XYZ file of C-alpha atoms in Angstrom:
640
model
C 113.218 9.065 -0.093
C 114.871 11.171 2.688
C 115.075 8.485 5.421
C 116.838 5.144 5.311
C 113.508 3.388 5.498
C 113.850 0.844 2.706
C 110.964 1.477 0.126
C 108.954 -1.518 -0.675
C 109.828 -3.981 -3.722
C 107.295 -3.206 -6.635
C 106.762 -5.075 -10.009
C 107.252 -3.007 -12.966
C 103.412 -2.428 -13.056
C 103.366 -0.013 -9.781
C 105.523 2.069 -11.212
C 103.886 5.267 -12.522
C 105.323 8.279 -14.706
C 106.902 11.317 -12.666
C 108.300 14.552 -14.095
C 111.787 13.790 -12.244
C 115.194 13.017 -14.537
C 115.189 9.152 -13.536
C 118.016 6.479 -13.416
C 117.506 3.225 -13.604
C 120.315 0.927 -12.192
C 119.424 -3.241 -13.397
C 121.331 -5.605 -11.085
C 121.146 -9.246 -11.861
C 120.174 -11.571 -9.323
C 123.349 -11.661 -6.532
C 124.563 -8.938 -8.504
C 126.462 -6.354 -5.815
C 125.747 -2.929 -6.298
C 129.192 -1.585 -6.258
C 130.567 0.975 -9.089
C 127.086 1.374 -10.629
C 125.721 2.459 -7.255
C 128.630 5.558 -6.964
C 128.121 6.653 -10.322
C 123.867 6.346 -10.636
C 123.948 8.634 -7.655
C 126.369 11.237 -8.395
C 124.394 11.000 -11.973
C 120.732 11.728 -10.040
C 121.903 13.743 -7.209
C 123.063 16.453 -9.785
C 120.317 16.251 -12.241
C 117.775 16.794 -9.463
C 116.218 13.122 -9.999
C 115.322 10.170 -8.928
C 117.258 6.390 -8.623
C 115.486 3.301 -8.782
C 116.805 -0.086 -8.680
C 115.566 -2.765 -10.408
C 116.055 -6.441 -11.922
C 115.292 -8.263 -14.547
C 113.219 -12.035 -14.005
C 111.442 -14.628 -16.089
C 107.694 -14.644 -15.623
C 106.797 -17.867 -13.720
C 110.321 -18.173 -11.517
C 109.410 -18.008 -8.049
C 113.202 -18.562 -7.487
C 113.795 -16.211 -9.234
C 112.009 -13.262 -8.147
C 113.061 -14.458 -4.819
C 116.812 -13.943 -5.451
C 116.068 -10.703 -7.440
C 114.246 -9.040 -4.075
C 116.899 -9.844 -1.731
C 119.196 -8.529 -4.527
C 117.529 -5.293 -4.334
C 117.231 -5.167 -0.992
C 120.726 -5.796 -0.445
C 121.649 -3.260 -3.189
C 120.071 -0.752 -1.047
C 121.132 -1.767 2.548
C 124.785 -1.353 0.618
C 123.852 1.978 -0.760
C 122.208 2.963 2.404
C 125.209 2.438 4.577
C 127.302 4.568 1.725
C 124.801 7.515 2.681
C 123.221 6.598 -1.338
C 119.169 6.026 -1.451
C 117.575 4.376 -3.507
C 113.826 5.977 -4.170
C 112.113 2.780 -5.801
C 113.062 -1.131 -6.173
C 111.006 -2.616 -8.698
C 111.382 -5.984 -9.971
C 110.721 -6.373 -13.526
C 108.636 -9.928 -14.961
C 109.035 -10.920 -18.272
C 108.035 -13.805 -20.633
C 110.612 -15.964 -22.437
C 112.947 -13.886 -25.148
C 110.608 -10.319 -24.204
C 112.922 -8.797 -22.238
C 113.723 -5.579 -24.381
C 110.268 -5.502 -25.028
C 108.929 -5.631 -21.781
C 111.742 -2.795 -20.193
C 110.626 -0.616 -23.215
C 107.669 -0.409 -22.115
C 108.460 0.768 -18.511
C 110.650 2.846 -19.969
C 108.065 4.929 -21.999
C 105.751 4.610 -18.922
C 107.660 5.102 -15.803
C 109.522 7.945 -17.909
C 113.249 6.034 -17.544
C 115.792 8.665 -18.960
C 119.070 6.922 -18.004
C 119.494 2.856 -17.755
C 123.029 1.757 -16.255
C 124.232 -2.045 -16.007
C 126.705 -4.165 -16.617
C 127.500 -6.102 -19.641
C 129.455 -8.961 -18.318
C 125.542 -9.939 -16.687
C 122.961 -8.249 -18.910
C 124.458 -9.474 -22.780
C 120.392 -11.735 -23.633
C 118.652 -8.315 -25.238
C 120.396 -5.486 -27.517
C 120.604 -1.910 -25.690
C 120.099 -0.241 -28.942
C 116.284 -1.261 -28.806
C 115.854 0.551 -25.552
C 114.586 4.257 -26.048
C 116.165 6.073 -23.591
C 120.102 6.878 -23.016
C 122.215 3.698 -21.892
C 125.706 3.086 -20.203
C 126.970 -0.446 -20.190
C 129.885 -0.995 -17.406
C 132.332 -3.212 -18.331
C 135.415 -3.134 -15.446
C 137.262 -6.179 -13.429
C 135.387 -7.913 -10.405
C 137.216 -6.301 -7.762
C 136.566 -2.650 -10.127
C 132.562 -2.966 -10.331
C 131.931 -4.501 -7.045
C 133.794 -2.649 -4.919
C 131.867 -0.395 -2.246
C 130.593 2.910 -3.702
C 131.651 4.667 -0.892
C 135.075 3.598 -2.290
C 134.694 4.148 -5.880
C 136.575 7.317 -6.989
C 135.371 9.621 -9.816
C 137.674 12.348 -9.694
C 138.380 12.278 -13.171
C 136.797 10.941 -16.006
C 138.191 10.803 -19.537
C 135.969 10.525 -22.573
C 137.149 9.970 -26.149
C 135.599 11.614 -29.333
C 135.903 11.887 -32.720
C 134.372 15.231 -32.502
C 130.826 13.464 -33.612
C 127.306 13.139 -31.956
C 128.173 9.746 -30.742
C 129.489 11.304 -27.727
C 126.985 14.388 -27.266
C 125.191 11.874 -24.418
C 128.130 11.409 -22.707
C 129.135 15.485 -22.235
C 125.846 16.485 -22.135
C 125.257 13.853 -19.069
C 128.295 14.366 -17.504
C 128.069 17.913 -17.629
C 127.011 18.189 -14.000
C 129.044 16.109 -12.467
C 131.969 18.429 -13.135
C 131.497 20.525 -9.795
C 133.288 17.216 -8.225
C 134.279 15.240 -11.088
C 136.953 16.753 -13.728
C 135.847 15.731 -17.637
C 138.807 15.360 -19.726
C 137.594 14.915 -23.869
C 140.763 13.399 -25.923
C 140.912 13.066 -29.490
C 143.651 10.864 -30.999
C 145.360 12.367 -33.929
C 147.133 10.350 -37.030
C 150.875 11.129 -36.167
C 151.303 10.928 -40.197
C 149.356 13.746 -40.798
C 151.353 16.268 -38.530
C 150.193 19.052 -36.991
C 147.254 19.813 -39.267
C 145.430 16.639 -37.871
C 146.355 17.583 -34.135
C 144.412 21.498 -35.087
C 141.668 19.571 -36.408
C 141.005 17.458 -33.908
C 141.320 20.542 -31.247
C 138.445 22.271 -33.497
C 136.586 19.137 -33.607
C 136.114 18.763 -30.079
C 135.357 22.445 -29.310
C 132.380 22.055 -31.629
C 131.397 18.861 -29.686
C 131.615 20.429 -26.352
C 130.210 23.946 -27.549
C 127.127 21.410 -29.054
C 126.950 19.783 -25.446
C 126.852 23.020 -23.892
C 129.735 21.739 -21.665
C 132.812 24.130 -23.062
C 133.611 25.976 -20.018
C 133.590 22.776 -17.436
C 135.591 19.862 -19.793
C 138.947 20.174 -20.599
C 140.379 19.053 -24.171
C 143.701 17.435 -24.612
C 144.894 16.152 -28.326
C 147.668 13.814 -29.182
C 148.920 11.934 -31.697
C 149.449 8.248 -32.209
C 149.677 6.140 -35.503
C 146.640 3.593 -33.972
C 143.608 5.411 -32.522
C 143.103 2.214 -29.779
C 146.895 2.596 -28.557
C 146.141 6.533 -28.351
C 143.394 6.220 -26.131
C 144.964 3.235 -24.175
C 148.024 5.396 -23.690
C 146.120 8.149 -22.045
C 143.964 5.894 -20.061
C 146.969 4.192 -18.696
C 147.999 7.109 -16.653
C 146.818 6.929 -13.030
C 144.999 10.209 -13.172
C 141.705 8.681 -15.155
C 138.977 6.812 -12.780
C 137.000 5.607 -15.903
C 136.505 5.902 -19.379
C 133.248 6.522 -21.543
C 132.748 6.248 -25.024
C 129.976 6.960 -26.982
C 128.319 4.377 -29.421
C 125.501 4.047 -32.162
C 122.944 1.850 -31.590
C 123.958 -0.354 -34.305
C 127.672 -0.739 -32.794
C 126.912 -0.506 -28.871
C 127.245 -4.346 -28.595
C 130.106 -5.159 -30.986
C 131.819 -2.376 -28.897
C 130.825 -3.868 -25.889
C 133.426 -6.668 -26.471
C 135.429 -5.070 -29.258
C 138.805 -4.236 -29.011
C 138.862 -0.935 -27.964
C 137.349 -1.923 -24.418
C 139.433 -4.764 -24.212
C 142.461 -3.376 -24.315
C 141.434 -0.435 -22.480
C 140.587 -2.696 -20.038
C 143.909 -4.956 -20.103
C 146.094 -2.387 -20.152
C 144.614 0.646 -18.425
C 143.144 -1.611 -15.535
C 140.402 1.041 -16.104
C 136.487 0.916 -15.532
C 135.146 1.801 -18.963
C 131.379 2.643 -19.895
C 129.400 2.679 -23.365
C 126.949 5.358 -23.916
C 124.455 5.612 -25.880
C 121.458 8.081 -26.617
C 118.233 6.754 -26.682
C 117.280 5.507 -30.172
C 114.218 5.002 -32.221
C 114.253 5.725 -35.838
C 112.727 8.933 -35.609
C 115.167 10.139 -33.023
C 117.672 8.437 -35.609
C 116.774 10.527 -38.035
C 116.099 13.750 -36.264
C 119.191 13.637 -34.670
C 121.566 13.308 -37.479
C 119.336 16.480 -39.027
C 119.726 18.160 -35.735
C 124.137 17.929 -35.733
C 123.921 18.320 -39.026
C 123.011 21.686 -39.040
C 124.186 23.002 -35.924
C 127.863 22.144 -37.892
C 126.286 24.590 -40.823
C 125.170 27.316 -38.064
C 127.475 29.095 -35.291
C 126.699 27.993 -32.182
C 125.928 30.417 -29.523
C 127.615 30.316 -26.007
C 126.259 30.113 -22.674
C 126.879 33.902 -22.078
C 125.122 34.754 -25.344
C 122.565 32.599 -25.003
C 121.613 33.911 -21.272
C 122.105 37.743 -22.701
C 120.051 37.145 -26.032
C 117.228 35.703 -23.145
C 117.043 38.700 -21.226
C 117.235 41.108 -24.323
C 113.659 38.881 -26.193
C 112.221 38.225 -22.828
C 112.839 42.070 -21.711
C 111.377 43.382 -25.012
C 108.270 41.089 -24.795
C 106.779 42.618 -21.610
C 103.599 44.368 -21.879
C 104.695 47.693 -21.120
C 103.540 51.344 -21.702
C 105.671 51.912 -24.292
C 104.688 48.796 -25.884
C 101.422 49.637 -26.196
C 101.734 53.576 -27.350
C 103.893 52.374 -30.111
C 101.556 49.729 -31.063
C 98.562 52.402 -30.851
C 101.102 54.887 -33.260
C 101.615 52.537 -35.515
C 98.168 51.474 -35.913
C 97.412 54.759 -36.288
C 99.839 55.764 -39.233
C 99.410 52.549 -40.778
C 95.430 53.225 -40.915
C 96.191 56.856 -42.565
C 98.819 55.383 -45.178
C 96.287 52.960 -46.432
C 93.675 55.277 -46.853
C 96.125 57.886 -48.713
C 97.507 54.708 -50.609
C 100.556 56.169 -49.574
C 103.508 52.362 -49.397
C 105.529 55.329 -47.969
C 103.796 55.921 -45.344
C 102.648 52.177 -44.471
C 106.317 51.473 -44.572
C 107.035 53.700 -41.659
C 104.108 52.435 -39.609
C 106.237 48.795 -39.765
C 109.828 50.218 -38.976
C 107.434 51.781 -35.502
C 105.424 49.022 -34.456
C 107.401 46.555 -31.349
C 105.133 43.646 -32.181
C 108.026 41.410 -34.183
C 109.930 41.356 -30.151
C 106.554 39.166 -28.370
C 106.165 37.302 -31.308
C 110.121 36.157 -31.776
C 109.780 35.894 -28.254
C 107.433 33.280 -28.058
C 109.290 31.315 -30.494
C 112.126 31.380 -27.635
C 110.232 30.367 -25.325
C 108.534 27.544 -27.081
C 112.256 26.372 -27.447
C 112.423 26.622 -23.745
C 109.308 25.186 -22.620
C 108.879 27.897 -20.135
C 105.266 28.260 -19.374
C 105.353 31.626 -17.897
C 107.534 33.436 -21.054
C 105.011 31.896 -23.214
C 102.198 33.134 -21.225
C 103.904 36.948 -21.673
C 104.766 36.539 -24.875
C 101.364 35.630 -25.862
C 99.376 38.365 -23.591
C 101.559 41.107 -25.163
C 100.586 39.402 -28.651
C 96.881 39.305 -27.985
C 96.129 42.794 -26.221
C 98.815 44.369 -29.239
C 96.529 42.664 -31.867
C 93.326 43.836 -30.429
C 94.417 47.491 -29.857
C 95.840 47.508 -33.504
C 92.524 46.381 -34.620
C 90.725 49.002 -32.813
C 92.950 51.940 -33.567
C 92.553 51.010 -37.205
C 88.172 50.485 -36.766
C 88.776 54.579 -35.655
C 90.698 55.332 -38.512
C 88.277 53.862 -40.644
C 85.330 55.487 -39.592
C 86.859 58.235 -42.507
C 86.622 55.998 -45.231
C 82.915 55.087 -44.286
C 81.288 55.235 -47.858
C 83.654 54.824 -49.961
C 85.270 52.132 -51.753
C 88.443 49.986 -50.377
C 91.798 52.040 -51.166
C 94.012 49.553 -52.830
C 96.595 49.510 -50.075
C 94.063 47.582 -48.040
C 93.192 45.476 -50.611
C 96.410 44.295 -51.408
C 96.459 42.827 -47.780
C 93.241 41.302 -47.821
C 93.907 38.280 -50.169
C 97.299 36.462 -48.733
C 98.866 33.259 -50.538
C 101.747 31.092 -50.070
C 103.897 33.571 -51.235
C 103.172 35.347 -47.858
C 104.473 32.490 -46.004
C 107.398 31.896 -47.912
C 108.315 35.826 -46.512
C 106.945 35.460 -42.922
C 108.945 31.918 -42.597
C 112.287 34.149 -43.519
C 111.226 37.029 -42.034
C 111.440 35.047 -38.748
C 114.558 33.512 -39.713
C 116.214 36.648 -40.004
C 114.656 38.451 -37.455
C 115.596 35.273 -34.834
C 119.210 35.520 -36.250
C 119.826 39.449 -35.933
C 118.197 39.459 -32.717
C 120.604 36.905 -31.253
C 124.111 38.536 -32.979
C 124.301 42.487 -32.533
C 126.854 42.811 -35.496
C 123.578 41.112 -37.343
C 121.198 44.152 -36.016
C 120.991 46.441 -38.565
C 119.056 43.732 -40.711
C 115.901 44.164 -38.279
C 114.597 47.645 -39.731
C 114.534 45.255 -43.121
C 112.669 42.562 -41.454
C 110.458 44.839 -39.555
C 109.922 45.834 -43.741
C 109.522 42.659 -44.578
C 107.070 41.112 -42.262
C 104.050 43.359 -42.131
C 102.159 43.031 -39.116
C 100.452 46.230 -37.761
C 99.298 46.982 -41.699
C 97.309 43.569 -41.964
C 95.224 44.587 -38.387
C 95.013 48.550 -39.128
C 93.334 46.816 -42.724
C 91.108 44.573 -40.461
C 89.877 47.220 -38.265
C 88.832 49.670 -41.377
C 87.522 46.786 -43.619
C 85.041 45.717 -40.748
C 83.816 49.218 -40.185
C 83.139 49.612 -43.942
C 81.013 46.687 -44.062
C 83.893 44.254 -45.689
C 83.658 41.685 -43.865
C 85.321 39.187 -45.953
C 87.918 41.682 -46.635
C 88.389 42.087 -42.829
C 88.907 37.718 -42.362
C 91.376 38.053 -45.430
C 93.679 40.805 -43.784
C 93.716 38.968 -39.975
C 94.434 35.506 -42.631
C 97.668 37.423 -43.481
C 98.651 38.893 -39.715
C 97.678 35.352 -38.460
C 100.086 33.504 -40.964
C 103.212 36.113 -40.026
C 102.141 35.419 -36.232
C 102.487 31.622 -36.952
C 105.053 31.513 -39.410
C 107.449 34.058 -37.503
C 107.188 32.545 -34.256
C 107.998 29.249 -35.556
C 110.684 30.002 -37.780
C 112.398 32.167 -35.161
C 112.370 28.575 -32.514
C 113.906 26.699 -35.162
C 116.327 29.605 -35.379
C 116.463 29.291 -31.513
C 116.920 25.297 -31.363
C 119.878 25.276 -33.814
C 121.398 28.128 -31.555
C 121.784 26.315 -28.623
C 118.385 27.318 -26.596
C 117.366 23.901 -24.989
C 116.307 22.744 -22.327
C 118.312 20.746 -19.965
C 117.730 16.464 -20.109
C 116.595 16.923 -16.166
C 114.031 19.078 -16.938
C 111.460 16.838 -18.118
C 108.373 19.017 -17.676
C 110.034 21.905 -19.911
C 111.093 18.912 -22.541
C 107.397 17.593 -22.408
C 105.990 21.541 -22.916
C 108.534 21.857 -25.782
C 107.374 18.839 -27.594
C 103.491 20.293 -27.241
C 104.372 23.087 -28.318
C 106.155 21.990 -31.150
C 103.409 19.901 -31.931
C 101.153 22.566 -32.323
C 102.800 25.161 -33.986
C 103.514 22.266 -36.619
C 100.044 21.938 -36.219
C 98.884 25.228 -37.257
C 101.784 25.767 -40.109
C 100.304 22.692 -41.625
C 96.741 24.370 -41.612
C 97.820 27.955 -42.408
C 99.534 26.420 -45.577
C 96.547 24.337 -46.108
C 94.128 27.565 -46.537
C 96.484 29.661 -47.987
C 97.241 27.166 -50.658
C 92.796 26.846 -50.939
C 93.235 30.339 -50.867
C 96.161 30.942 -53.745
C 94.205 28.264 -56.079
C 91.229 30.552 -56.081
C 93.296 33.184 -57.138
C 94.928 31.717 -59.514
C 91.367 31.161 -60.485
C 89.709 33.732 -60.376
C 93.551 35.150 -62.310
C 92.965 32.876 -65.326
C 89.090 34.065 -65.455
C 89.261 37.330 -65.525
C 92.397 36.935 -68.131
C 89.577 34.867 -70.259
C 87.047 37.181 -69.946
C 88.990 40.532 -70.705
C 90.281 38.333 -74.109
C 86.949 37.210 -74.796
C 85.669 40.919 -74.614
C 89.529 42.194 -76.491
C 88.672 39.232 -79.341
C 84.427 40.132 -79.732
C 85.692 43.954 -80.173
C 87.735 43.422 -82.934
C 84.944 40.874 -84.471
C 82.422 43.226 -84.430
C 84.713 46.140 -85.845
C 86.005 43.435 -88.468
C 82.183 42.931 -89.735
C 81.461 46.603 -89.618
C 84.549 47.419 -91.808
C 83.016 45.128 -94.543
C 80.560 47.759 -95.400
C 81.925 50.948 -93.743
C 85.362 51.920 -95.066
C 87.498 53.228 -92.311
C 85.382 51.479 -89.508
C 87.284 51.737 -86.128
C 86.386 50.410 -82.999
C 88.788 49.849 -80.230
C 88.790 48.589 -76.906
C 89.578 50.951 -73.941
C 88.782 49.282 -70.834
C 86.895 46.401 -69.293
C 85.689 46.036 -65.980
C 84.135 43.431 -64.231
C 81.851 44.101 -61.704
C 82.126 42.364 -57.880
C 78.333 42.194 -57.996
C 79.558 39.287 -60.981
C 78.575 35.335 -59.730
C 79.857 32.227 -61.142
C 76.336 32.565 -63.187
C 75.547 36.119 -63.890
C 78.437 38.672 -65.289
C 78.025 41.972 -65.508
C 80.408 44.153 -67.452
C 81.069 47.584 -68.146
C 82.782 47.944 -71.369
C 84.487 51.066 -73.251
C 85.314 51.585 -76.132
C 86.516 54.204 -78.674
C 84.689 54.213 -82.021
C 84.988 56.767 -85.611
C 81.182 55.859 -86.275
C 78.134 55.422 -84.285
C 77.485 52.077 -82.653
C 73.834 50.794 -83.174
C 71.544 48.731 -80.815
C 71.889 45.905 -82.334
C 76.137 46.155 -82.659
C 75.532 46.343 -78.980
C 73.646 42.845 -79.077
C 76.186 41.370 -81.671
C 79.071 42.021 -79.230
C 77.297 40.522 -75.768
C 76.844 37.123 -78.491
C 80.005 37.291 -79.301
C 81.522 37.598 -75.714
C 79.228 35.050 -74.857
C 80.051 32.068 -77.219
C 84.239 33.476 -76.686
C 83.475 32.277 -73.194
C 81.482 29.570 -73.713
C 84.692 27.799 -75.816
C 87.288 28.951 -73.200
C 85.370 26.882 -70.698
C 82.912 29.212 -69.120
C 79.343 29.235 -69.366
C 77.146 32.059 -67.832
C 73.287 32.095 -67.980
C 73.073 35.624 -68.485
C 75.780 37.978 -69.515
C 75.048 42.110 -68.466
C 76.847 44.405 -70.446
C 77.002 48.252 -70.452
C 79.255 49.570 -73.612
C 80.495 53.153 -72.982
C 81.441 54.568 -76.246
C 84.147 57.632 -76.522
C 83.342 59.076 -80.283
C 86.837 59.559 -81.715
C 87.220 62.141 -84.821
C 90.328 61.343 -86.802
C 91.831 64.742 -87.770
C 94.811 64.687 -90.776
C 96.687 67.912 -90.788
C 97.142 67.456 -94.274
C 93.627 66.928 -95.244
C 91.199 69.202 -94.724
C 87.807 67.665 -92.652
């Protein structure tokens, strides 16, 4: 709304979802506007949103919904006149005992992020079943109904413990403080001295470095031998315009009426509201998580944050240099492999700049900022397919020839490969954001292979491997993944966040998050497919090479039953790739003092065969080719 046109009254239906921060003020029928008005505005002015009006009727009260549109409509002629707009008045129906029910679901459709009423009117539902952030006013006639033109929010004072409780409360307040000074108290026990009163001090810089709000609240401590005097004390002076405390969902309504309010309000003759965050159990859950472990992890200031942005973001562009390194790196990564040289693959890592795009995007998944991710993932992309191409080039040498071992080794990835991508990006996240922390990204660069795994693509596809060539982009796709996600959690717990008023970046952080979780679940899910048939394919070839190790030293047992000094001992085995899950083909040596016959030859396949057949393992036709190496036993002290 930008003129004082008064919108029309809609029912709760009509109201449709917008990407807006949005406030919804209930009034009760002949409810005045007042207090609530002053505060809902200054609340949606600065978070760029919207304020709606709206009441709460039975379904089937003509009366009723009578009362509750001239309500509104006085609400806003009131707010009007104040120079405060309203931008909807809806009047919300509901059957008999559905209230919370029916304003949850408006909330979740009309996207409601802030409700404000009063409790001395609203007190038939529970707040703590509404999933989006409440304040419940609680203040004298004369305090709540004055005009809002009159109200004065100069200074607001919020107690804390130092917990999440009041994390709403800063975090929501936050903006106001261009107008409004924030004042968080914490009441020490006066037995405990001067230890409690430092405690208390750290307590609330955590909170307010958690809110983000460190540099615009103020902190004052004191101590008192009853927490409710404490706060009533500081309340009392004529400096404070209101007082919020935070709540749980479980204690919002027992608070409403408990003590502490009351005798705020009796003896500090000041406005006080209870604030809540929006609850389900999920949010329950993930937010205790969430503060948690931001107490276990430093939190990162505004000025860190903002430089540590422009640092990732910087390093993510698609530049020149970006792309010459990658093509370097590619290109001694492709040679290293070939030579089998880890010496040489380890320098292609420390080269390649494809760890900054991919910690990068894990940023700005945090952020839900479209147009970082879309950089992030373009210098990803055209990195991975230049990589791959330098490395088809390099390959074009090998053409041929078998796989060097080198590229085997990344061609077959497993769960342990996550476990080091998922710290990899931990650590990379972490050094990336403190500089004292840099000197661990050389090691991480180490650590999380990603050029190798595409230089092995490129030269397994122009050999012909192509299943070799899927395996090795398995392994660069599950550090992409892995790395990008780890490094947003990294981000998250660091402070990166979006603000509550930007809804559209909250709502791209939550797809986001959605599917990256996505994809980690079916990475693990193939690599774990993938690790079983290695473990496998492990415990078959261990069977096979004792089945061969076991009919060896049969057949040389037999022979020594009529040839004194018979010795025949196994050198090598190898299986050949051509082998199936039906036909095996092996290529046997052995060292022998005598001549081995034809039919030794037959006696050993049979043997191999029924080995086999016990450990589990049943082949219809079993190839063997038995090199023999004719050994001569020489005694220095006997002549030949």
């Amino acid at each position: 709304m930008t003129t004082h046109e008064m919108p029309e009254v809609l029912t709760a239906n009509a109201l449709s979802s917008h990407n807006a921060w949005r406030i919804m003020i209930l009034l009760a029928p002949g409810e005045r506007l007042g207090f609530a008005g002053k505060l809902g505005h200054d609340l949606a002015v600065t978070h760029s949103g919207e304020m709606i009006f709206a009441a709460l009727v039975p379904q089937g009260s003509s009366s009723a919904f009578q009362e509750a549109k001239l309500t509104l409509e006085k609400g806003f002629r009131e707010a009007a006149t104040c120079g405060i707009l309203a931008d909807h008045l809806v009047i919300i129906q509901y059957p008999a005992q559905q209230e919370a029910r029916v304003l949850s679901r408006l909330i979740h459709r009309a996207s409601i992020d802030f409700i404000l009423k009063r409790a001395d009117k609203h007190t038939s539902f529970s707040s703590a079943s509404l999933p989006c952030d409440v304040g419940v006013l609680r203040g004298t006639p004369d305090q709540l109904n004055q005009a809002p033109d009159l109200c004065q929010l100069d200074h607001i004072l919020v107690p804390s413990a130092g917990g999440p409780n009041t994390i709403a409360a800063f975090e929501a307040l936050a903006s106001l403080t261009k107008d409004t000074k924030i004042t968080a108290l914490y009441v020490a026990n006066a037995d405990l001295g001067q230890q409690a009163r430092a405690s208390g001090q750290s307590l609330l810089n955590h909170a307010l470095n958690v809110a983000d709000v460190r540099e615009e609240v103020e902190t004052v401590v004191i101590s008192a031998e009853d927490p409710i005097q404490g706060i009533v004390s500081e309340a009392s002076q004529d400096q404070y315009d209101m007082v919020i405390l935070g709540a749980n969902e479980d204690t919002i309504d027992r608070v409403i009426f408990g003590d502490v309010v009351g005798t705020v309000l009796r003896e500090a003759q000041t406005p006080v509201m209870i604030m809540r965050q929006r609850r389900r159990f999920a949010d329950n859950v993930i937010d205790r998580v969430d503060w948690r472990l931001r107490q276990l992890v430093p939190h990162l200031d505004r000025q860190q944050r903002n430089e540590t942005y422009v640092r990732i973001r910087r390093n993510s562009r698609p530049e020149i240099s970006f792309f010459v390194l990658i093509a370097l790196s590619a290109a001694i990564a492709g040679f290293g492999l070939l030579q089998n040289s880890p010496a040489v693959v380890i320098g292609a890592m420390l080269v390649a700049p494809l760890m900054s795009p991919i910690v990068g995007l894990g940023m700005a998944m945090v952020l839900g900022d479209t147009r970082f991710i879309r950089l992030s993932l373009g210098s990803i992309f055209r990195g991975v397919g230049l990589a791959v191409g330098v490395g088809v080039l390099v390959g074009v040498f090998n053409i041929g020839s078998e796989l060097p071992q080198e590229v085997l080794n990344r061609t077959q990835p497993g769960l342990l490969d996550l476990g080091v991508a998922l710290f990899s990006g931990f650590a990379g996240a972490y050094a990336l954001c403190y500089s004292q922390a840099a000197g661990a990204l050389p090691g991480v660069a180490i650590a999380a292979a990603l050029v190798p795994p595409l230089a092995s693509v490129g030269i397994s596809f122009v050999n012909g491997y192509y299943s070799e060539s899927l395996g090795a982009l398995l392994l660069f796709g599950t550090n992409f993944i892995t790395i990008s996600s780890a490094s947003a959690l990294v981000f998250f717990l660091l402070g990166f966040r979006p603000t509550t008023s930007e809804k559209q970046r909250l709502e791209i952080r939550l797809r986001t998050a959605r599917v990256a979780i996505a994809l980690l679940i079916l990475n693990a899910g193939v690599l774990t497919f993938a690790t079983l048939s290695l473990l496998g394919d492990a415990s078959r070839t261990s069977s096979i090479q004792q089945a061969v190790f076991d009919s060896v030293a049969s057949v040389e047992a037999e022979r020594q039953e009529t040839v004194s000094n018979y010795k025949l001992e196994l050198d090598e085995t190898i299986i050949d790739p051509q082998t199936t899950e039906e036909i095996l083909e092996l290529k046997v040596t052995v060292r022998s003092s005598h001549t081995v016959f034809y039919n030794h030859v037959q006696s050993l396949r049979q043997k191999i065969n029924d080995a086999l057949f016990a450990a589990g393992y049943e082949y219809s036709e079993i190839g063997l080719e038995l090199i023999v190496i004719d050994v001569t036993s020489l005694d220095p002290e006997v002549l030949p």
